[in-house]
Short mmCIF file of C-alpha atoms in Angstrom, two decimals:
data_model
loop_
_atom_site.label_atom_id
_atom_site.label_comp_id
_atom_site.label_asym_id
_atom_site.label_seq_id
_atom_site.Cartn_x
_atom_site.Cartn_y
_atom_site.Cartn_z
CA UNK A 452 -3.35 -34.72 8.06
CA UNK A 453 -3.77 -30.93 8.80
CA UNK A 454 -3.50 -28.51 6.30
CA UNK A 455 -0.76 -25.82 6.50
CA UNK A 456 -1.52 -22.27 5.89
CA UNK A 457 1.45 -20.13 4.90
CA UNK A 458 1.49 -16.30 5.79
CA UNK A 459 0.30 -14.06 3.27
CA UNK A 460 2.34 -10.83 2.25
CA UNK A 461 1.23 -7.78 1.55
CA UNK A 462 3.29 -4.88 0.80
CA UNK A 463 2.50 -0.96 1.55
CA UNK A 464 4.15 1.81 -0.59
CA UNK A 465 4.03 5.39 -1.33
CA UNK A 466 5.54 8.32 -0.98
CA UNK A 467 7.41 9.72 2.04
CA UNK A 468 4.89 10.57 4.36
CA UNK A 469 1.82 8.85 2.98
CA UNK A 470 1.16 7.04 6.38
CA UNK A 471 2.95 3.48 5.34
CA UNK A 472 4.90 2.98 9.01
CA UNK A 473 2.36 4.55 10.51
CA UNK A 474 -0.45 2.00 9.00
CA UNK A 475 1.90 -0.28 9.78
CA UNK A 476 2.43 0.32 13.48
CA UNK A 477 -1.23 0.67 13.56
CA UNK A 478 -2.65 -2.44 12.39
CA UNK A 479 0.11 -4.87 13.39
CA UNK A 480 -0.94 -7.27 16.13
CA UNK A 481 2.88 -7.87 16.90
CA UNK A 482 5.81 -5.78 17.63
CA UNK A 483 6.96 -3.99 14.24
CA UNK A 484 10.09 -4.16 12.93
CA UNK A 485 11.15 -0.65 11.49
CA UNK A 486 14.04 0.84 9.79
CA UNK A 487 13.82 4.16 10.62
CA UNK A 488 17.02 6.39 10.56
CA UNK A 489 17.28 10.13 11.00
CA UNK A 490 16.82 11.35 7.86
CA UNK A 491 20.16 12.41 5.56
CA UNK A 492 18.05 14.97 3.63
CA UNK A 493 14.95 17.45 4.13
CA UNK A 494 12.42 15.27 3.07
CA UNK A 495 9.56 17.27 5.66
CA UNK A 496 9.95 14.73 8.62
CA UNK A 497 13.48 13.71 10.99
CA UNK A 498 13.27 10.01 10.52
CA UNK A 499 12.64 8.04 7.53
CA UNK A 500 12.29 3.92 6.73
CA UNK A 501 15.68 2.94 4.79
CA UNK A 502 14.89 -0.61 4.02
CA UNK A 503 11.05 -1.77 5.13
CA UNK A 504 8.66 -2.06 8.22
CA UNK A 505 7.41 -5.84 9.14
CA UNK A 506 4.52 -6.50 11.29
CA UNK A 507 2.15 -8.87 11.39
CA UNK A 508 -1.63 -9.77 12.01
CA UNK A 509 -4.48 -12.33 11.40
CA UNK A 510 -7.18 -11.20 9.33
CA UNK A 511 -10.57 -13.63 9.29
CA UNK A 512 -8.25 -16.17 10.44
CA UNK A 513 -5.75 -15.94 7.68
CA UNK A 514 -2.02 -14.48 8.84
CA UNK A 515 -0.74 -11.40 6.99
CA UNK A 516 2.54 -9.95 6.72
CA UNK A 517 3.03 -6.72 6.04
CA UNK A 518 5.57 -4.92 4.78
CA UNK A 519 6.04 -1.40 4.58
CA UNK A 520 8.13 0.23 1.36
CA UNK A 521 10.65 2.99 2.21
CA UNK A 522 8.99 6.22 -0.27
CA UNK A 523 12.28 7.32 -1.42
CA UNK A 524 13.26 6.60 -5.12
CA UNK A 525 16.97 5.83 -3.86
CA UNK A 526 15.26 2.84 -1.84
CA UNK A 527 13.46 1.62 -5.26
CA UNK A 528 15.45 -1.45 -5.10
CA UNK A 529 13.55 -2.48 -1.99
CA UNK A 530 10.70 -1.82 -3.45
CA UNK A 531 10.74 -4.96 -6.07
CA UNK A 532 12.60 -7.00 -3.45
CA UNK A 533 9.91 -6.76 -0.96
CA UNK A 534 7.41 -7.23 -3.32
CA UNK A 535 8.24 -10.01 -4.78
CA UNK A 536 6.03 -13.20 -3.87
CA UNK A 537 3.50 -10.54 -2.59
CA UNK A 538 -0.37 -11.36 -3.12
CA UNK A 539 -1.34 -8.18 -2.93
CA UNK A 540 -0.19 -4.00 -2.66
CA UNK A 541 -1.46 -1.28 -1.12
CA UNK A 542 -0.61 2.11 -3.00
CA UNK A 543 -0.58 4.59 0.16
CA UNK A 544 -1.09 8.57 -0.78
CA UNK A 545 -1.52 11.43 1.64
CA UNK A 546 -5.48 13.35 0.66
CA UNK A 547 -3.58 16.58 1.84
CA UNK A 548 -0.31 16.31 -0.35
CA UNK A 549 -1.77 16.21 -4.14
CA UNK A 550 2.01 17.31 -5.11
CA UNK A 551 3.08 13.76 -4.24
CA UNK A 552 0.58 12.13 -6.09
CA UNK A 553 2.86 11.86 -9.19
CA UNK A 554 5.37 10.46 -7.21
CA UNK A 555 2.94 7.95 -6.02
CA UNK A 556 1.84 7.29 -9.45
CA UNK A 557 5.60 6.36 -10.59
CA UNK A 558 6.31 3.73 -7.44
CA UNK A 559 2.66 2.55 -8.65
CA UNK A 560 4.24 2.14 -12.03
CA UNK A 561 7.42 0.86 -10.96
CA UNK A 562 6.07 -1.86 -8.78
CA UNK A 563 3.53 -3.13 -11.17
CA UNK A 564 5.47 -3.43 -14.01
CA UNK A 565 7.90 -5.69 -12.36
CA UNK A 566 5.38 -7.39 -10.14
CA UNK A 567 2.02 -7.29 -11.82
CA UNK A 568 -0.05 -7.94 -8.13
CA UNK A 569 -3.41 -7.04 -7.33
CA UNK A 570 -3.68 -3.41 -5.70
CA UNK A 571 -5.64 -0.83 -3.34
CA UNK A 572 -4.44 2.22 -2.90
CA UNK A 573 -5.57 3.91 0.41
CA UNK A 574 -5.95 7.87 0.57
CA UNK A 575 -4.84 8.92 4.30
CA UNK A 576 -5.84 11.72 6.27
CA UNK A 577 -8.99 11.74 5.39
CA UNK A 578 -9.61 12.47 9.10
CA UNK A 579 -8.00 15.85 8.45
CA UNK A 580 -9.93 18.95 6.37
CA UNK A 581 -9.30 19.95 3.16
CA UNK A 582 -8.04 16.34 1.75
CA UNK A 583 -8.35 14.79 -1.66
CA UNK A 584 -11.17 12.61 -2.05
CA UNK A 585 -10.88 9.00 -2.82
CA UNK A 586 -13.30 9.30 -5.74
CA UNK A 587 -10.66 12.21 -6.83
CA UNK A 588 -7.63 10.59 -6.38
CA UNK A 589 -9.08 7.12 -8.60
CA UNK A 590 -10.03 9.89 -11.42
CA UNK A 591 -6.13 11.38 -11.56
CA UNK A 592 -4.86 7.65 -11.33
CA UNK A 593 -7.24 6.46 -13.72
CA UNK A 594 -8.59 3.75 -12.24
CA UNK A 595 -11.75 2.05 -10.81
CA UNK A 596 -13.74 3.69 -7.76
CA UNK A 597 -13.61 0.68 -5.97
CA UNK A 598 -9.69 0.31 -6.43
CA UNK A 599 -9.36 3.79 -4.26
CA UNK A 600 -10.37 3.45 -0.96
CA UNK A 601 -10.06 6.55 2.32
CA UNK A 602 -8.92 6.03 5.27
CA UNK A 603 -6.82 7.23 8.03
CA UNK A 604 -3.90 5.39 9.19
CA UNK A 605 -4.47 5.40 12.80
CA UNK A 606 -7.80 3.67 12.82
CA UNK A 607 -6.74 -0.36 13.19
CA UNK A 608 -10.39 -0.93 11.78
CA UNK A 609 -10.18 1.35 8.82
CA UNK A 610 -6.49 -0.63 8.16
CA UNK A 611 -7.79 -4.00 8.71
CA UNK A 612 -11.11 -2.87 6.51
CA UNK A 613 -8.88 -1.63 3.46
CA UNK A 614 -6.45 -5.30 3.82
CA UNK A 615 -10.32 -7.28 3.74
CA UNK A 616 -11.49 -5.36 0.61
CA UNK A 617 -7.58 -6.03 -0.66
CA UNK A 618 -7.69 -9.81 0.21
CA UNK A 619 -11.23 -10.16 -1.21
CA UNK A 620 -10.26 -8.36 -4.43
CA UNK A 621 -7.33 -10.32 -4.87
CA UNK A 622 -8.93 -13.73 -4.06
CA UNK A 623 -12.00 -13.64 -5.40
CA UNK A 624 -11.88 -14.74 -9.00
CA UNK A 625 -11.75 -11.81 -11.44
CA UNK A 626 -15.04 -10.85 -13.34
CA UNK A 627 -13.29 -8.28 -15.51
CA UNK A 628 -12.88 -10.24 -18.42
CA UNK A 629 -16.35 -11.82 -18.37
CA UNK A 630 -17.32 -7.70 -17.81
CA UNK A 631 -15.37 -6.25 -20.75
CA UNK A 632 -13.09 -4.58 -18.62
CA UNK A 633 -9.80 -4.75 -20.84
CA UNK A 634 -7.79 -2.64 -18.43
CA UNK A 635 -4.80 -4.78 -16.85
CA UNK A 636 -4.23 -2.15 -13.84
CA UNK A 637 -8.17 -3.08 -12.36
CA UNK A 638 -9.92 -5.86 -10.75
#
């Protein structure tokens, strides 16, 4: 009798413009499914995702399906849809756009309070000069070093390098009890 593996889902949020279609597009080893429309609104880019992005990939053998978050708060109700049955989140934040980060910080909030799932979040642009650090960006979310993790979005290897650390995170059995570590929001 073989075994069957089901697909694992992952979801990517953030704000408008953190790099979620975009890591997306980038790391998915099939064509993506998008929901981009023109945007209604100035929101500091013509299209924007109304409902999510799908792709897919395998990861060390394991499939993944990913699904990328629209960033805007009228959208928030795809935001617990989507996430719900996910194994894991990735919290995506532009390094350049520290204005957004309390944005990001609420869809962090809002997703994890509904869905309390394992989570990365990825700083992008970190190809680009004068970005947020990751070590920055875990001290104004308040969370571990090794929960905030650089990257830019159109490197597949940095994407598929941020899902391993993600999948290892979240399947690895959690030490932070046995560590002390009373807070719910890290590994």
């Amino acid at each position: 009798m073989t075994s069957v593996h089901r697909p694992l889902k992952v979801v990517v949020a953030g704000p408008v413009g953190a790099g979620k279609t975009t890591f997306v597009q980038t790391i998915s080893e099939t064509a993506v499914i998008a929901t981009d429309v023109e945007a209604s609104e100035d929101i500091g880019k013509l299209n924007t995702t109304v409902a999510f992005d799908f792709g897919t990939l395998r990861l060390d053998g394991q499939e993944l399906h990913l699904y990328g978050t629209p960033g805007q708060d009228r959208f928030s109700f795809m935001w617990e849809v989507l996430c719900e049955g996910a194994l894991g989140l990735v919290l995506l934040v532009a390094g350049d756009r520290p204005q957004d980060f309390l944005h990001a910080r609420n869809i962090l909030d809002f997703i994890t309070s509904r869905n309390p799932i394992p989570f990365l979040v990825g700083v992008t642009r970190q190809d680009q000069g004068r970005v947020w650090q990751p070590s920055d960006v875990a001290l104004y979310f308040d969370l571990p070093e090794r929960q905030v993790v650089g990257l830019n979005a159109t490197d597949p290897a940095e994407g598929r390098g941020l899902l391993a650390n993600l999948l290892e995170l979240t399947l690895t059995p959690l030490l932070a009890p046995e560590l002390g570590d009373t807070n719910p929001r890290s590994f």
